[in-house]
Amino acid sequence: GVGTFPLLSVYSASKTFLKHWSIMLSHELRKDNIQVTCYNIYYVCTKMSKIKKPTFTAPSPTNFVKAAMCVAG
């Protein structure tokens, strides 16, 4: 995403691509009054992150989705 992640180049590149693609898509769809939101998160408590317990800075997937859906219209 914002920085580089050693040994995770494809993952990092994918996050960066999605961020920039979302910005460009947002510009294209603005005239149709369509808002594009890209959540560029860091950690979520999952097996991939190896974080065992949810915290404020690394929420559970369920809590993250609930919070994200509060913003969605």
Short mmCIF file of N, CA and C in Angstrom, two decimals:
data_model
loop_
_atom_site.label_atom_id
_atom_site.label_comp_id
_atom_site.label_asym_id
_atom_site.label_seq_id
_atom_site.Cartn_x
_atom_site.Cartn_y
_atom_site.Cartn_z
N GLY A 1 0.81 -1.17 0.00
CA GLY A 1 0.00 0.00 0.00
C GLY A 1 0.86 1.25 0.00
N VAL A 2 0.95 1.87 1.14
CA VAL A 2 1.67 3.13 1.27
C VAL A 2 3.17 2.88 1.28
N GLY A 3 3.61 1.83 1.94
CA GLY A 3 5.03 1.50 2.01
C GLY A 3 5.32 0.20 1.30
N THR A 4 6.54 -0.26 1.46
CA THR A 4 6.90 -1.55 0.86
C THR A 4 6.93 -2.61 1.95
N PHE A 5 6.64 -3.81 1.57
CA PHE A 5 6.64 -4.92 2.50
C PHE A 5 7.61 -5.97 1.99
N PRO A 6 8.74 -6.17 2.65
CA PRO A 6 9.70 -7.18 2.20
C PRO A 6 9.03 -8.54 2.06
N LEU A 7 9.34 -9.23 0.99
CA LEU A 7 8.85 -10.57 0.68
C LEU A 7 7.35 -10.60 0.35
N LEU A 8 6.73 -9.45 0.25
CA LEU A 8 5.31 -9.38 -0.10
C LEU A 8 5.11 -8.41 -1.25
N SER A 9 5.96 -8.49 -2.26
CA SER A 9 5.94 -7.49 -3.34
C SER A 9 4.62 -7.51 -4.13
N VAL A 10 4.09 -8.68 -4.43
CA VAL A 10 2.84 -8.74 -5.19
C VAL A 10 1.69 -8.19 -4.35
N TYR A 11 1.66 -8.53 -3.09
CA TYR A 11 0.63 -8.02 -2.18
C TYR A 11 0.70 -6.50 -2.11
N SER A 12 1.90 -5.98 -1.90
CA SER A 12 2.09 -4.53 -1.81
C SER A 12 1.72 -3.83 -3.12
N ALA A 13 2.14 -4.41 -4.24
CA ALA A 13 1.83 -3.82 -5.55
C ALA A 13 0.32 -3.84 -5.81
N SER A 14 -0.36 -4.90 -5.39
CA SER A 14 -1.81 -4.99 -5.58
C SER A 14 -2.54 -3.92 -4.78
N LYS A 15 -2.10 -3.68 -3.55
CA LYS A 15 -2.72 -2.63 -2.73
C LYS A 15 -2.52 -1.26 -3.37
N THR A 16 -1.33 -1.02 -3.88
CA THR A 16 -1.04 0.26 -4.51
C THR A 16 -1.86 0.43 -5.78
N PHE A 17 -1.96 -0.63 -6.58
CA PHE A 17 -2.77 -0.58 -7.80
C PHE A 17 -4.23 -0.25 -7.47
N LEU A 18 -4.80 -0.94 -6.49
CA LEU A 18 -6.21 -0.71 -6.15
C LEU A 18 -6.45 0.72 -5.66
N LYS A 19 -5.49 1.26 -4.91
CA LYS A 19 -5.63 2.63 -4.44
C LYS A 19 -5.69 3.60 -5.62
N HIS A 20 -4.74 3.49 -6.54
CA HIS A 20 -4.69 4.41 -7.67
C HIS A 20 -5.84 4.17 -8.65
N TRP A 21 -6.22 2.92 -8.86
CA TRP A 21 -7.35 2.61 -9.74
C TRP A 21 -8.63 3.21 -9.17
N SER A 22 -8.80 3.12 -7.85
CA SER A 22 -9.99 3.67 -7.22
C SER A 22 -10.05 5.19 -7.38
N ILE A 23 -8.90 5.84 -7.28
CA ILE A 23 -8.85 7.30 -7.47
C ILE A 23 -9.28 7.66 -8.89
N MET A 24 -8.73 6.96 -9.87
CA MET A 24 -9.07 7.24 -11.27
C MET A 24 -10.54 6.92 -11.56
N LEU A 25 -11.02 5.81 -11.03
CA LEU A 25 -12.42 5.43 -11.22
C LEU A 25 -13.34 6.47 -10.59
N SER A 26 -12.95 6.97 -9.44
CA SER A 26 -13.72 8.01 -8.77
C SER A 26 -13.85 9.25 -9.64
N HIS A 27 -12.74 9.65 -10.28
CA HIS A 27 -12.78 10.82 -11.18
C HIS A 27 -13.70 10.56 -12.38
N GLU A 28 -13.65 9.35 -12.92
CA GLU A 28 -14.48 9.03 -14.08
C GLU A 28 -15.97 9.01 -13.74
N LEU A 29 -16.31 8.55 -12.54
CA LEU A 29 -17.72 8.37 -12.18
C LEU A 29 -18.32 9.56 -11.45
N ARG A 30 -17.51 10.56 -11.13
CA ARG A 30 -17.99 11.73 -10.41
C ARG A 30 -19.15 12.40 -11.14
N LYS A 31 -19.05 12.48 -12.47
CA LYS A 31 -20.11 13.16 -13.25
C LYS A 31 -21.45 12.44 -13.13
N ASP A 32 -21.42 11.13 -12.81
CA ASP A 32 -22.65 10.36 -12.64
C ASP A 32 -23.10 10.29 -11.17
N ASN A 33 -22.43 11.11 -10.34
CA ASN A 33 -22.74 11.18 -8.91
C ASN A 33 -22.54 9.82 -8.21
N ILE A 34 -21.51 9.10 -8.63
CA ILE A 34 -21.17 7.81 -8.01
C ILE A 34 -19.88 8.00 -7.23
N GLN A 35 -19.92 7.64 -5.96
CA GLN A 35 -18.76 7.79 -5.09
C GLN A 35 -18.03 6.44 -5.00
N VAL A 36 -16.72 6.48 -5.13
CA VAL A 36 -15.89 5.28 -5.02
C VAL A 36 -15.09 5.40 -3.73
N THR A 37 -15.11 4.36 -2.91
CA THR A 37 -14.36 4.35 -1.68
C THR A 37 -13.40 3.16 -1.70
N CYS A 38 -12.16 3.43 -1.37
CA CYS A 38 -11.15 2.38 -1.30
C CYS A 38 -10.63 2.34 0.14
N TYR A 39 -10.80 1.23 0.80
CA TYR A 39 -10.30 1.07 2.15
C TYR A 39 -8.90 0.49 2.08
N ASN A 40 -7.92 1.31 2.39
CA ASN A 40 -6.52 0.88 2.37
C ASN A 40 -6.11 0.63 3.82
N ILE A 41 -6.49 -0.52 4.32
CA ILE A 41 -6.26 -0.85 5.72
C ILE A 41 -4.89 -1.48 5.91
N TYR A 42 -4.47 -1.53 7.14
CA TYR A 42 -3.18 -2.14 7.43
C TYR A 42 -3.37 -3.54 8.00
N TYR A 43 -3.81 -3.64 9.22
CA TYR A 43 -3.92 -4.96 9.83
C TYR A 43 -5.36 -5.28 10.22
N VAL A 44 -5.73 -6.52 9.98
CA VAL A 44 -6.98 -7.09 10.47
C VAL A 44 -6.58 -8.40 11.12
N CYS A 45 -7.22 -8.74 12.19
CA CYS A 45 -6.89 -9.94 12.94
C CYS A 45 -7.28 -11.19 12.13
N THR A 46 -6.30 -11.74 11.40
CA THR A 46 -6.53 -12.92 10.56
C THR A 46 -5.32 -13.86 10.67
N LYS A 47 -5.45 -15.03 10.09
CA LYS A 47 -4.31 -15.96 10.05
C LYS A 47 -3.16 -15.37 9.25
N MET A 48 -3.47 -14.64 8.18
CA MET A 48 -2.42 -14.06 7.34
C MET A 48 -1.60 -13.04 8.12
N SER A 49 -2.25 -12.22 8.94
CA SER A 49 -1.52 -11.20 9.70
C SER A 49 -0.85 -11.79 10.94
N LYS A 50 -1.25 -12.99 11.32
CA LYS A 50 -0.72 -13.69 12.50
C LYS A 50 -1.02 -12.93 13.79
N ILE A 51 -2.02 -12.07 13.75
CA ILE A 51 -2.46 -11.39 14.96
C ILE A 51 -3.58 -12.24 15.55
N LYS A 52 -3.38 -12.69 16.77
CA LYS A 52 -4.29 -13.67 17.36
C LYS A 52 -5.54 -13.07 18.00
N LYS A 53 -5.42 -11.84 18.57
CA LYS A 53 -6.56 -11.23 19.25
C LYS A 53 -6.84 -9.86 18.63
N PRO A 54 -8.12 -9.56 18.37
CA PRO A 54 -8.47 -8.25 17.83
C PRO A 54 -8.11 -7.13 18.80
N THR A 55 -7.67 -6.01 18.25
CA THR A 55 -7.37 -4.81 19.03
C THR A 55 -8.00 -3.62 18.31
N PHE A 56 -7.84 -2.44 18.89
CA PHE A 56 -8.37 -1.23 18.26
C PHE A 56 -7.69 -1.00 16.91
N THR A 57 -6.39 -1.26 16.82
CA THR A 57 -5.64 -1.02 15.58
C THR A 57 -5.62 -2.23 14.65
N ALA A 58 -6.06 -3.38 15.12
CA ALA A 58 -6.16 -4.59 14.28
C ALA A 58 -7.48 -5.28 14.61
N PRO A 59 -8.58 -4.77 14.05
CA PRO A 59 -9.91 -5.31 14.39
C PRO A 59 -10.14 -6.70 13.79
N SER A 60 -11.17 -7.35 14.25
CA SER A 60 -11.59 -8.61 13.64
C SER A 60 -12.21 -8.30 12.29
N PRO A 61 -12.24 -9.25 11.36
CA PRO A 61 -12.87 -9.00 10.06
C PRO A 61 -14.32 -8.55 10.20
N THR A 62 -15.06 -9.16 11.12
CA THR A 62 -16.48 -8.81 11.31
C THR A 62 -16.63 -7.35 11.76
N ASN A 63 -15.82 -6.94 12.73
CA ASN A 63 -15.90 -5.56 13.22
C ASN A 63 -15.46 -4.56 12.16
N PHE A 64 -14.46 -4.93 11.37
CA PHE A 64 -14.03 -4.01 10.32
C PHE A 64 -15.13 -3.81 9.29
N VAL A 65 -15.77 -4.89 8.87
CA VAL A 65 -16.84 -4.79 7.87
C VAL A 65 -18.02 -3.99 8.42
N LYS A 66 -18.37 -4.23 9.67
CA LYS A 66 -19.47 -3.46 10.28
C LYS A 66 -19.17 -1.97 10.25
N ALA A 67 -17.94 -1.59 10.62
CA ALA A 67 -17.56 -0.18 10.63
C ALA A 67 -17.53 0.39 9.22
N ALA A 68 -17.03 -0.38 8.26
CA ALA A 68 -16.96 0.08 6.88
C ALA A 68 -18.36 0.27 6.30
N MET A 69 -19.28 -0.61 6.63
CA MET A 69 -20.64 -0.51 6.08
C MET A 69 -21.41 0.67 6.66
N CYS A 70 -21.00 1.17 7.82
CA CYS A 70 -21.64 2.37 8.38
C CYS A 70 -21.36 3.58 7.48
N VAL A 71 -20.25 3.57 6.77
CA VAL A 71 -19.86 4.67 5.91
C VAL A 71 -20.53 4.52 4.54
N ALA A 72 -20.74 3.28 4.10
CA ALA A 72 -21.31 3.03 2.77
C ALA A 72 -22.76 3.50 2.71
N GLY A 73 -23.13 4.02 1.55
CA GLY A 73 -24.50 4.55 1.40
C GLY A 73 -25.36 3.65 0.73
#
